[in-house]
Tab-separated table of C-alpha atoms and ligand atoms in Angstrom:
chain	number	residue	atom	x	y	z
F	1	MET	CA	-7.610	6.538	-14.571
F	2	PHE	CA	-5.785	5.351	-17.685
F	3	ASN	CA	-6.651	6.682	-21.134
F	4	ARG	CA	-10.066	5.453	-22.407
F	5	SER	CA	-8.364	3.428	-25.156
F	6	VAL	CA	-6.778	1.199	-22.482
F	7	TYR	CA	-10.188	0.145	-21.122
F	8	LYS	CA	-11.705	-0.182	-24.579
F	9	SER	CA	-8.936	-2.436	-25.830
F	10	ARG	CA	-9.171	-4.563	-22.668
F	11	ARG	CA	-12.906	-5.081	-23.302
F	12	ASP	CA	-12.297	-5.811	-26.989
F	13	ALA	CA	-9.671	-8.419	-26.104
F	14	LEU	CA	-12.147	-9.993	-23.684
F	15	LYS	CA	-14.793	-10.232	-26.415
F	16	LYS	CA	-12.319	-12.006	-28.683
F	17	GLU	CA	-11.448	-14.516	-25.987
F	18	LEU	CA	-14.976	-15.144	-24.682
F	19	LYS	CA	-16.523	-15.444	-28.173
F	20	SER	CA	-20.187	-15.291	-27.093
F	21	GLY	CA	-22.632	-14.265	-24.377
F	22	ILE	CA	-22.663	-11.360	-21.954
F	23	ALA	CA	-20.022	-10.633	-19.302
F	24	LEU	CA	-21.501	-8.938	-16.250
F	25	PHE	CA	-19.168	-7.070	-13.880
F	26	PRO	CA	-20.941	-5.834	-10.756
F	27	GLY	CA	-18.894	-3.013	-9.227
F	28	ASN	CA	-18.631	-2.770	-5.465
F	29	VAL	CA	-21.092	-0.838	-3.320
F	30	ASP	CA	-20.370	1.190	-0.205
F	31	ALA	CA	-20.007	-1.062	2.843
F	32	ALA	CA	-21.164	0.007	6.307
F	33	PHE	CA	-18.526	0.175	9.049
F	34	ASN	CA	-20.610	0.417	12.221
F	35	TYR	CA	-23.806	2.076	11.003
F	36	PRO	CA	-25.136	2.656	7.496
F	37	ALA	CA	-23.853	6.172	6.924
F	38	ASN	CA	-20.423	5.482	8.444
F	39	GLN	CA	-18.708	3.527	5.743
F	40	TYR	CA	-15.421	1.805	5.034
F	41	HIS	CA	-13.170	3.552	2.580
F	42	PHE	CA	-14.685	2.654	-0.816
F	43	ARG	CA	-12.655	0.108	-2.774
F	44	GLN	CA	-13.781	-0.711	-6.291
F	45	ASP	CA	-13.847	-4.313	-7.437
F	46	SER	CA	-10.572	-5.028	-9.245
F	47	ASN	CA	-12.205	-6.680	-12.275
F	48	PHE	CA	-14.646	-3.811	-12.727
F	49	SER	CA	-11.707	-1.466	-12.342
F	50	TYR	CA	-9.665	-3.363	-14.951
F	51	PHE	CA	-12.359	-3.235	-17.640
F	52	PHE	CA	-14.297	-0.084	-16.704
F	53	GLY	CA	-11.859	2.072	-14.681
F	54	LEU	CA	-14.518	4.024	-12.764
F	55	ASP	CA	-14.325	4.406	-9.022
F	56	ASN	CA	-18.006	4.967	-8.258
F	57	PRO	CA	-19.959	2.730	-5.899
F	58	GLY	CA	-23.119	1.050	-7.181
F	59	PHE	CA	-22.199	0.730	-10.869
F	60	ALA	CA	-22.264	-2.382	-13.034
F	61	GLY	CA	-20.447	-2.912	-16.316
F	62	VAL	CA	-21.630	-5.160	-19.111
F	63	VAL	CA	-19.652	-6.455	-22.070
F	64	ASP	CA	-22.109	-7.740	-24.675
F	65	VAL	CA	-19.911	-10.016	-26.731
F	66	ASP	CA	-22.630	-11.034	-29.204
F	67	ASN	CA	-23.458	-7.447	-30.198
F	68	ASN	CA	-20.018	-5.893	-29.626
F	69	LYS	CA	-21.409	-3.345	-27.179
F	70	ASP	CA	-20.337	-2.146	-23.734
F	71	TYR	CA	-22.630	-0.707	-21.074
F	72	ILE	CA	-22.432	1.080	-17.744
F	73	PHE	CA	-25.468	0.838	-15.484
F	74	GLY	CA	-25.459	3.432	-12.709
F	75	ASN	CA	-27.448	6.292	-11.249
F	76	ASP	CA	-26.769	10.005	-11.494
F	77	VAL	CA	-26.557	11.704	-8.111
F	78	ASP	CA	-29.624	13.540	-6.789
F	79	MET	CA	-29.823	16.829	-4.875
F	80	ASP	CA	-29.405	15.074	-1.510
F	81	ASP	CA	-26.114	13.586	-2.728
F	82	ILE	CA	-24.975	16.934	-4.120
F	83	ILE	CA	-25.591	18.613	-0.772
F	84	TRP	CA	-23.379	16.102	1.059
F	85	MET	CA	-20.829	15.148	-1.629
F	86	GLY	CA	-20.790	18.100	-4.002
F	87	ALA	CA	-21.736	18.042	-7.688
F	88	GLN	CA	-20.713	14.873	-9.542
F	89	PRO	CA	-20.301	14.149	-13.267
F	90	LEU	CA	-23.202	12.466	-15.051
F	91	VAL	CA	-22.934	8.710	-15.508
F	92	LYS	CA	-22.927	9.126	-19.288
F	93	ASP	CA	-19.908	11.464	-19.058
F	94	LEU	CA	-18.113	9.075	-16.706
F	95	ALA	CA	-18.846	6.213	-19.103
F	96	ALA	CA	-17.425	8.247	-21.998
F	97	GLN	CA	-14.181	8.695	-20.032
F	98	VAL	CA	-13.640	4.942	-20.275
F	99	GLY	CA	-14.872	4.633	-23.863
F	100	VAL	CA	-18.363	3.312	-23.067
F	101	GLU	CA	-21.141	4.778	-25.227
F	102	ASN	CA	-24.126	3.111	-23.607
F	103	SER	CA	-25.179	4.099	-20.094
F	104	PHE	CA	-28.470	3.511	-18.321
F	105	PRO	CA	-29.927	3.902	-14.830
F	106	TYR	CA	-28.999	1.012	-12.563
F	107	ASN	CA	-32.565	-0.267	-12.353
F	108	ASP	CA	-32.569	-0.985	-16.096
F	109	LEU	CA	-29.966	-3.704	-15.586
F	110	ALA	CA	-32.494	-6.268	-14.313
F	111	ASP	CA	-34.667	-5.956	-17.438
F	112	PHE	CA	-31.623	-5.974	-19.718
F	113	LEU	CA	-30.455	-9.260	-18.201
F	114	LYS	CA	-33.936	-10.805	-18.101
F	115	LYS	CA	-34.350	-10.135	-21.805
F	116	ALA	CA	-30.972	-11.710	-22.557
F	117	ILE	CA	-31.817	-14.778	-20.459
F	118	THR	CA	-35.158	-15.140	-22.295
F	119	GLN	CA	-33.217	-15.091	-25.553
F	120	GLY	CA	-31.182	-18.010	-24.223
F	121	ARG	CA	-27.968	-16.021	-23.992
F	122	LYS	CA	-25.284	-16.953	-21.493
F	123	ILE	CA	-24.586	-14.436	-18.697
F	124	HIS	CA	-20.992	-14.852	-17.546
F	125	PHE	CA	-19.971	-13.511	-14.136
F	126	LEU	CA	-16.974	-13.951	-11.844
F	127	PRO	CA	-17.097	-15.522	-8.354
F	128	PRO	CA	-18.359	-12.862	-5.932
F	129	TYR	CA	-16.453	-12.346	-2.656
F	130	ARG	CA	-18.781	-9.867	-0.900
F	131	GLY	CA	-22.194	-10.688	0.542
F	132	GLU	CA	-23.757	-7.645	-1.133
F	133	THR	CA	-22.648	-8.893	-4.548
F	134	VAL	CA	-23.957	-12.403	-3.899
F	135	ILE	CA	-27.367	-10.967	-2.989
F	136	GLU	CA	-27.382	-8.687	-6.031
F	137	LEU	CA	-26.435	-11.448	-8.465
F	138	SER	CA	-29.027	-13.709	-6.866
F	139	ALA	CA	-31.735	-11.114	-7.462
F	140	LEU	CA	-30.595	-10.181	-10.978
F	141	LEU	CA	-30.180	-13.717	-12.249
F	142	ASP	CA	-32.763	-15.529	-10.132
F	143	ILE	CA	-30.257	-17.920	-8.564
F	144	PRO	CA	-30.497	-18.860	-4.843
F	145	ASN	CA	-27.833	-17.039	-2.751
F	146	ALA	CA	-26.129	-20.279	-1.795
F	147	GLU	CA	-25.737	-21.320	-5.438
F	148	VAL	CA	-24.458	-18.058	-6.906
F	149	LYS	CA	-20.748	-18.886	-6.567
F	150	SER	CA	-21.124	-22.248	-8.267
F	151	HIS	CA	-22.692	-20.524	-11.292
F	152	ALA	CA	-19.611	-18.361	-11.876
F	153	SER	CA	-18.311	-18.727	-15.423
F	154	VAL	CA	-15.091	-20.712	-15.765
F	155	ASP	CA	-14.720	-19.384	-19.318
F	156	LEU	CA	-14.822	-15.812	-18.001
F	157	ILE	CA	-12.437	-16.615	-15.132
F	158	LYS	CA	-9.907	-18.067	-17.577
F	159	ALA	CA	-10.292	-15.180	-20.013
F	160	VAL	CA	-9.803	-12.583	-17.267
F	161	VAL	CA	-6.769	-14.371	-15.820
F	162	LYS	CA	-5.210	-14.574	-19.294
F	163	GLN	CA	-5.528	-10.815	-19.675
F	164	ARG	CA	-4.805	-9.565	-16.166
F	165	GLU	CA	-1.739	-11.756	-15.595
F	166	ILE	CA	0.199	-9.878	-18.302
F	167	LYS	CA	0.936	-6.347	-17.147
F	168	ASP	CA	1.515	-3.629	-19.740
F	169	LYS	CA	3.797	-0.639	-19.342
F	170	ASN	CA	1.029	1.570	-17.906
F	171	GLU	CA	0.393	-0.987	-15.203
F	172	ILE	CA	4.093	-1.410	-14.442
F	173	ALA	CA	4.439	2.369	-14.064
F	174	GLU	CA	1.526	2.320	-11.628
F	175	ILE	CA	3.010	-0.570	-9.621
F	176	GLU	CA	6.278	1.346	-9.443
F	177	LYS	CA	4.436	4.266	-7.830
F	178	ALA	CA	3.215	1.854	-5.166
F	179	MET	CA	6.774	0.553	-4.868
F	180	PHE	CA	8.120	4.023	-4.245
F	181	THR	CA	5.719	4.428	-1.350
F	182	ALA	CA	6.835	1.026	-0.067
F	183	TYR	CA	10.406	2.299	-0.143
F	184	VAL	CA	9.478	5.197	2.122
F	185	MET	CA	7.369	2.974	4.396
F	186	HIS	CA	10.103	0.384	4.842
F	187	THR	CA	13.083	2.709	5.252
F	188	THR	CA	11.051	4.648	7.838
F	189	ALA	CA	10.160	1.441	9.693
F	190	MET	CA	13.834	0.473	9.728
F	191	LYS	CA	14.879	3.772	11.303
F	192	MET	CA	12.097	3.513	13.907
F	193	ALA	CA	12.994	-0.038	14.979
F	194	MET	CA	14.736	1.007	18.151
F	195	PRO	CA	14.455	-0.460	21.672
F	196	GLY	CA	11.484	0.923	23.594
F	197	MET	CA	9.300	1.577	20.560
F	198	VAL	CA	5.950	-0.216	20.449
F	199	GLU	CA	5.138	-2.046	17.211
F	200	GLN	CA	1.964	0.027	16.861
F	201	ASP	CA	4.035	3.260	16.791
F	202	ILE	CA	5.714	2.001	13.643
F	203	ALA	CA	2.734	0.225	12.055
F	204	GLY	CA	0.607	3.367	12.406
F	205	THR	CA	3.347	5.589	11.018
F	206	ILE	CA	3.884	3.530	7.891
F	207	GLU	CA	0.149	3.171	7.262
F	208	GLY	CA	-0.014	6.977	7.426
F	209	ILE	CA	2.862	7.223	4.933
F	210	SER	CA	0.925	5.008	2.529
F	211	LEU	CA	-2.130	7.251	2.804
F	212	ALA	CA	-0.026	10.384	2.466
F	213	LEU	CA	1.875	9.307	-0.637
F	214	THR	CA	-0.435	7.057	-2.671
F	215	GLY	CA	-3.476	5.562	-0.963
F	216	PRO	CA	-4.521	2.950	1.571
F	217	VAL	CA	-2.241	0.073	2.443
F	218	SER	CA	-2.667	-2.777	-0.038
F	219	PHE	CA	-3.358	-5.199	2.858
F	220	PRO	CA	-3.334	-4.801	6.652
F	221	VAL	CA	0.208	-4.079	7.839
F	222	ILE	CA	2.061	-7.130	9.157
F	223	LEU	CA	4.648	-5.896	11.640
F	224	SER	CA	5.990	-7.819	14.581
F	225	VAL	CA	8.973	-9.035	16.499
F	226	ASP	CA	7.083	-12.339	16.509
F	227	GLY	CA	7.989	-12.839	12.875
F	228	GLN	CA	7.512	-16.595	13.173
F	229	THR	CA	3.774	-15.884	12.854
F	230	LEU	CA	3.408	-15.364	9.115
F	231	HIS	CA	0.598	-12.824	9.047
F	232	ASN	CA	0.851	-11.131	12.410
F	233	HIS	CA	-1.569	-8.196	12.697
F	234	SER	CA	-1.249	-7.592	16.445
F	235	HIS	CA	1.161	-4.777	17.179
F	236	HIS	CA	1.402	-4.523	20.964
F	237	ASN	CA	4.966	-5.756	21.612
F	238	VAL	CA	7.642	-3.413	22.898
F	239	LEU	CA	10.807	-3.673	20.794
F	240	GLU	CA	13.808	-5.050	22.625
F	241	LYS	CA	17.430	-5.464	21.641
F	242	GLY	CA	18.216	-9.001	20.514
F	243	ARG	CA	14.963	-9.362	18.584
F	244	MET	CA	14.180	-8.752	14.924
F	245	MET	CA	11.205	-6.930	13.487
F	246	VAL	CA	9.446	-8.291	10.398
F	247	THR	CA	7.563	-5.664	8.401
F	248	ASP	CA	5.412	-6.895	5.516
F	249	ALA	CA	3.593	-3.931	4.044
F	250	GLY	CA	2.684	-2.244	0.807
F	251	SER	CA	0.602	0.541	-0.617
F	252	GLU	CA	-2.093	0.879	-3.227
F	253	THR	CA	-2.153	3.655	-5.821
F	254	ALA	CA	-5.146	5.762	-6.837
F	255	LEU	CA	-5.687	3.262	-9.682
F	256	HIS	CA	-5.493	0.410	-7.123
F	257	TYR	CA	-2.194	-1.183	-8.132
F	258	ALA	CA	-0.282	-2.687	-5.207
F	259	SER	CA	3.154	-3.150	-3.754
F	260	ASP	CA	4.005	-5.907	-1.269
F	261	ILE	CA	7.406	-5.786	0.413
F	262	THR	CA	8.890	-7.503	3.454
F	263	ARG	CA	12.010	-6.532	5.298
F	264	THR	CA	13.370	-7.946	8.540
F	265	VAL	CA	15.644	-5.806	10.676
F	266	PRO	CA	17.475	-6.139	13.996
F	267	VAL	CA	16.003	-3.992	16.765
F	268	GLY	CA	18.586	-1.316	17.525
F	269	GLY	CA	20.256	-1.440	14.111
F	270	LYS	CA	22.937	-4.155	14.340
F	271	PHE	CA	22.487	-7.849	13.548
F	272	ASN	CA	24.082	-10.183	16.106
F	273	ALA	CA	26.032	-13.175	14.767
F	274	ARG	CA	23.142	-15.654	15.052
F	275	GLN	CA	20.721	-13.264	13.335
F	276	ALA	CA	23.196	-12.410	10.579
F	277	GLU	CA	23.795	-16.086	9.822
F	278	ILE	CA	20.087	-16.895	9.342
F	279	TYR	CA	19.395	-13.558	7.617
F	280	GLN	CA	22.086	-14.246	5.027
F	281	ILE	CA	20.504	-17.610	4.198
F	282	VAL	CA	17.120	-15.991	3.513
F	283	LEU	CA	18.806	-13.267	1.476
F	284	ASP	CA	20.667	-15.892	-0.574
F	285	ALA	CA	17.358	-17.691	-1.198
F	286	ASN	CA	15.745	-14.414	-2.285
F	287	MET	CA	18.617	-13.513	-4.622
F	288	ASN	CA	19.097	-17.020	-6.071
F	289	ALA	CA	15.392	-17.130	-6.847
F	290	ILE	CA	15.449	-13.708	-8.512
F	291	LYS	CA	18.481	-14.723	-10.606
F	292	ALA	CA	16.583	-17.782	-11.870
F	293	ILE	CA	13.401	-15.985	-12.913
F	294	LYS	CA	12.824	-15.940	-16.660
F	295	PRO	CA	10.066	-16.875	-19.081
F	296	GLY	CA	9.304	-20.558	-19.384
F	297	VAL	CA	10.591	-21.564	-15.959
F	298	LEU	CA	8.068	-23.105	-13.558
F	299	TYR	CA	7.703	-20.950	-10.462
F	300	ARG	CA	7.422	-24.202	-8.511
F	301	ASP	CA	10.993	-25.012	-9.598
F	302	ILE	CA	12.158	-21.602	-8.386
F	303	HIS	CA	10.389	-22.279	-5.098
F	304	PHE	CA	12.380	-25.496	-4.756
F	305	LEU	CA	15.599	-23.690	-5.693
F	306	ALA	CA	14.940	-21.308	-2.781
F	307	ALA	CA	14.164	-24.321	-0.580
F	308	ARG	CA	17.503	-25.937	-1.488
F	309	THR	CA	19.338	-22.694	-0.700
F	310	ILE	CA	17.641	-22.648	2.686
F	311	VAL	CA	18.527	-26.273	3.421
F	312	ASP	CA	22.170	-25.687	2.388
F	313	GLY	CA	22.328	-22.662	4.668
F	314	LEU	CA	20.680	-24.388	7.604
F	315	LYS	CA	23.070	-27.318	7.201
F	316	ALA	CA	25.999	-24.886	7.425
F	317	ALA	CA	24.383	-23.407	10.551
F	318	GLY	CA	24.104	-26.893	12.089
F	319	LEU	CA	20.302	-26.920	12.135
F	320	MET	CA	19.845	-29.373	9.255
F	321	LYS	CA	21.881	-32.300	7.974
F	322	GLY	CA	21.949	-34.936	5.235
F	323	ASP	CA	21.585	-34.657	1.495
F	324	THR	CA	20.022	-31.354	0.434
F	325	GLU	CA	18.084	-32.771	-2.501
F	326	ALA	CA	16.746	-35.642	-0.402
F	327	ALA	CA	15.738	-33.230	2.373
F	328	VAL	CA	13.771	-31.078	-0.065
F	329	GLN	CA	12.225	-34.152	-1.726
F	330	ALA	CA	11.085	-35.321	1.701
F	331	GLY	CA	9.697	-31.850	2.523
F	332	ALA	CA	11.984	-31.261	5.526
F	333	HIS	CA	12.420	-27.591	4.542
F	334	THR	CA	8.720	-27.000	5.232
F	335	LEU	CA	9.470	-26.983	8.960
F	336	PHE	CA	11.252	-23.682	8.325
F	337	LEU	CA	9.472	-22.477	5.155
F	338	PRO	CA	5.832	-23.556	5.436
F	339	HIS	CA	4.615	-21.347	2.574
F	340	GLY	CA	5.149	-20.758	-1.123
F	341	LEU	CA	7.820	-18.511	-2.604
F	342	GLY	CA	5.361	-15.933	-3.889
F	343	HIS	CA	2.258	-14.914	-5.758
F	344	MET	CA	1.097	-12.750	-8.631
F	345	MET	CA	0.649	-9.061	-7.796
F	346	GLY	CA	-1.211	-6.264	-9.570
F	347	LEU	CA	-4.635	-4.773	-8.943
F	348	ASP	CA	-4.881	-7.153	-5.984
F	349	VAL	CA	-1.951	-7.745	-3.721
F	350	HIS	CA	-2.572	-11.477	-4.196
F	351	ASP	CA	-3.560	-10.811	-7.765
F	352	MET	CA	-6.884	-12.310	-8.840
F	353	GLU	CA	-6.985	-14.606	-5.811
F	354	GLY	CA	-10.755	-14.073	-5.712
F	355	LEU	CA	-11.029	-15.843	-9.075
F	356	GLY	CA	-9.524	-18.983	-7.558
F	357	GLU	CA	-5.841	-19.603	-6.899
F	358	ASP	CA	-5.843	-22.734	-9.024
F	359	TYR	CA	-6.841	-20.701	-12.095
F	360	VAL	CA	-4.181	-18.057	-11.415
F	361	GLY	CA	-1.158	-19.969	-10.165
F	362	TYR	CA	-1.671	-23.326	-11.877
F	363	ASP	CA	-2.726	-24.583	-15.311
F	364	GLU	CA	-3.414	-27.800	-17.243
F	365	THR	CA	0.217	-28.870	-16.895
F	366	VAL	CA	0.919	-27.940	-13.252
F	367	SER	CA	-1.425	-28.974	-10.471
F	368	ARG	CA	-1.402	-28.328	-6.762
F	369	SER	CA	0.515	-30.643	-4.443
F	370	THR	CA	-1.274	-32.132	-1.452
F	371	GLU	CA	1.886	-32.157	0.708
F	372	PHE	CA	2.188	-29.936	3.801
F	373	GLY	CA	3.881	-26.636	2.881
F	374	THR	CA	4.082	-27.306	-0.852
F	375	ALA	CA	0.272	-27.332	-1.044
F	376	TYR	CA	0.359	-23.638	-0.051
F	377	LEU	CA	2.134	-22.509	-3.223
F	378	ARG	CA	-0.031	-19.757	-4.691
F	379	LEU	CA	2.000	-19.694	-7.899
F	380	ALA	CA	3.569	-22.758	-9.515
F	381	LYS	CA	3.053	-22.483	-13.276
F	382	ALA	CA	5.463	-21.433	-16.028
F	383	LEU	CA	6.381	-17.744	-16.081
F	384	LYS	CA	5.646	-15.381	-18.962
F	385	PRO	CA	6.968	-11.902	-19.798
F	386	GLY	CA	4.681	-9.362	-18.153
F	387	PHE	CA	3.992	-11.376	-15.004
F	388	VAL	CA	4.537	-9.398	-11.811
F	389	LEU	CA	5.156	-11.633	-8.838
F	390	THR	CA	6.572	-11.611	-5.353
F	391	VAL	CA	9.710	-13.425	-4.237
F	392	GLU	CA	9.373	-13.926	-0.511
F	393	PRO	CA	11.377	-16.725	1.033
F	394	GLY	CA	11.550	-16.964	4.787
F	395	ILE	CA	12.919	-18.983	7.665
F	396	TYR	CA	10.629	-19.279	10.655
F	397	PHE	CA	11.172	-20.945	14.009
F	398	ILE	CA	7.624	-21.867	15.035
F	399	PRO	CA	7.848	-23.562	18.463
F	400	ASP	CA	4.553	-25.466	18.128
F	401	LEU	CA	5.488	-26.791	14.693
F	402	ILE	CA	8.958	-27.802	15.877
F	403	ASP	CA	7.384	-29.695	18.800
F	404	GLN	CA	4.820	-31.371	16.576
F	405	PHE	CA	7.318	-32.529	13.960
F	406	ARG	CA	9.734	-33.725	16.646
F	407	ASN	CA	7.005	-35.614	18.528
F	408	GLU	CA	5.911	-37.237	15.301
F	409	GLY	CA	9.495	-38.249	14.560
F	410	LYS	CA	9.406	-36.342	11.296
F	411	PHE	CA	12.562	-35.630	9.296
F	412	LEU	CA	14.916	-37.056	11.943
F	413	ASP	CA	17.487	-37.661	9.179
F	414	PHE	CA	17.465	-34.004	8.144
F	415	VAL	CA	16.785	-31.852	11.225
F	416	ASN	CA	19.073	-31.350	14.238
F	417	TYR	CA	16.267	-30.996	16.745
F	418	ASP	CA	18.561	-30.565	19.774
F	419	LYS	CA	20.197	-27.468	18.312
F	420	LEU	CA	16.818	-26.285	17.003
F	421	GLU	CA	15.504	-26.196	20.586
F	422	THR	CA	17.865	-23.274	21.215
F	423	TYR	CA	16.253	-21.285	18.352
F	424	LYS	CA	12.700	-21.369	19.673
F	425	ASP	CA	13.036	-17.742	20.813
F	426	PHE	CA	14.459	-16.563	17.482
F	427	GLY	CA	11.292	-15.480	15.660
F	428	GLY	CA	11.353	-15.442	11.882
F	429	ILE	CA	12.820	-13.727	8.853
F	430	ARG	CA	11.180	-12.966	5.520
F	431	ILE	CA	12.574	-10.889	2.659
F	432	GLU	CA	10.101	-10.026	-0.103
F	433	ASP	CA	10.564	-8.205	-3.391
F	434	ASP	CA	8.217	-7.518	-6.303
F	435	VAL	CA	9.573	-8.629	-9.656
F	436	LEU	CA	8.582	-8.177	-13.314
F	437	VAL	CA	9.280	-11.078	-15.684
F	438	THR	CA	10.942	-9.629	-18.807
F	439	PRO	CA	11.568	-11.323	-22.193
F	440	ASP	CA	15.061	-12.360	-21.132
F	441	GLY	CA	14.925	-12.525	-17.335
F	442	CYS	CA	13.410	-10.264	-14.740
F	443	ARG	CA	13.619	-6.841	-13.118
F	444	VAL	CA	13.130	-6.078	-9.430
F	445	LEU	CA	10.602	-3.260	-9.422
F	446	GLY	CA	10.919	0.069	-7.671
F	447	LYS	CA	13.659	2.034	-5.993
F	448	PRO	CA	15.874	-0.599	-4.327
F	449	ILE	CA	14.915	-1.019	-0.686
F	450	PRO	CA	17.903	-1.826	1.551
F	451	LYS	CA	18.216	-5.576	1.993
F	452	THR	CA	21.832	-6.681	2.409
F	453	ILE	CA	23.098	-6.714	5.986
F	454	GLU	CA	25.336	-3.721	5.266
F	455	GLU	CA	22.546	-1.745	3.558
F	456	VAL	CA	20.067	-2.403	6.364
F	457	GLU	CA	22.529	-1.458	9.118
F	458	LYS	CA	23.592	1.683	7.236
F	459	THR	CA	19.989	2.785	6.714
F	460	MET	CA	19.080	2.163	10.336
F	461	ALA	CA	21.959	4.389	11.433
F	462	GLU	CA	20.727	7.328	9.340
F	463	PRO	CA	18.226	9.904	10.645
F	464	ARG	CA	14.577	9.854	9.612
F	465	GLU	CA	13.355	12.165	6.870
F	466	TRP	CA	10.183	14.224	6.846
F	467	ILE	CA	7.573	12.398	4.773
F	468	LYS	CA	7.701	14.466	1.635
F	469	LYS	CA	8.189	12.820	-1.716
F	470	GLU	CA	11.103	15.115	-2.598
F	471	ASN	CA	13.036	13.930	0.452
F	472	PHE	CA	13.192	10.402	-0.915
F	473	ILE	CA	13.784	10.905	-4.627
L	501	LIG	N1	1.462	-9.557	2.227
L	501	LIG	C1	1.131	-10.898	2.313
L	501	LIG	C2	2.022	-11.669	1.475
L	501	LIG	O1	3.184	-11.364	1.390
L	501	LIG	O2	1.604	-12.549	0.788
L	502	MN	MN1	3.933	-9.433	1.787
L	503	MN	MN1	3.455	-11.302	-0.727
């Protein structure tokens, strides 16, 4: 974990912002996989982790704003636990590691909260996303299960977003560790993308690399030659020449910071002319967007810059026509790019999405569109130094969507549907980088992962390395 002063200053900043009441952060509990004692890998709640750092299941953290006190509620292990898990530090010693002086057994939390409620004090909590947490909050605060989410504190959500969206240098260093692992995962996937391989061979290998170098993958690996399906988690296809493989994958560090990278490569190692043409358009969109990132700019405007680059490119390829600006205004690009340019990234791969995308990616001045495609933007608001976000334009040829738009007579002035028919077997391309907004622009994080056509082809021609950190430094 970080130094205790990091967690203490985060809690102090929260107190300043929240002004009054009690902020309750239930940590996660162990979750059963297929029977109670066989559990999923434990993943701490990101908000608990941000303010209290500890990775133990069954803890809760409390920030008492009114009395300027912090608490950990959790139980010391008993002899049964020691026999199976080995000796563990006492809760009070764990609490001290993150600068918390007050620790009590977990069962004391209910009385602590009851007393505060009787005193008329406000208990702030964040929207829960696990059933166990809903049930626990319901019992602790005497709110029916179905109503727990609606009692989440908007003041606390806004305060947490304000803090977590700005990453400090410790957090950037942690994200760069996750980026390094992503470098190894993606360069390995590139070298394995040869005819005859099954997608699962590669998906399993890169998930293993993540575990070997940092920790679990930061989200289930997306890897497919059917790249037109945005989040494709089925990995049964055999790779064949003439297809491209989309790999969208990242790792999570021991402190739970993520990476999230996408690369698209030609099976066999050489782009054909049609692939290279479309690939270059997506790459141009990715690089134009990155060039435009700086504080004060709306990410929605950068999204539309990427959209214009895509329309210009598709016009040159004969798949679109007409005035670029008018095509984007009309939303014609959404046939090819039906998602937003990117999202915040940090302790969650879609950072803070559990708090509500509208609180994270939008604000009082920028609200969500209701239009197809543009409504899916996860991040639209003005950028600030310290934001870490993804830049992930794509071009997808989704046969069902092409048919639907054509049958509805949509965008006839902007789309060459006859030529598009010949691309229904193409798949899709996405290129995703993770970027830090700096005071005067931005920096692409991590060791550069091959992404130009030349870099990708060169990497694919090189032999694989043994998965040892030293072999990649
Ligand atoms: N990894 C999912 C995404 O790129 O948003
Ligand atoms: Mn991704
Ligand atoms: Mn992403």
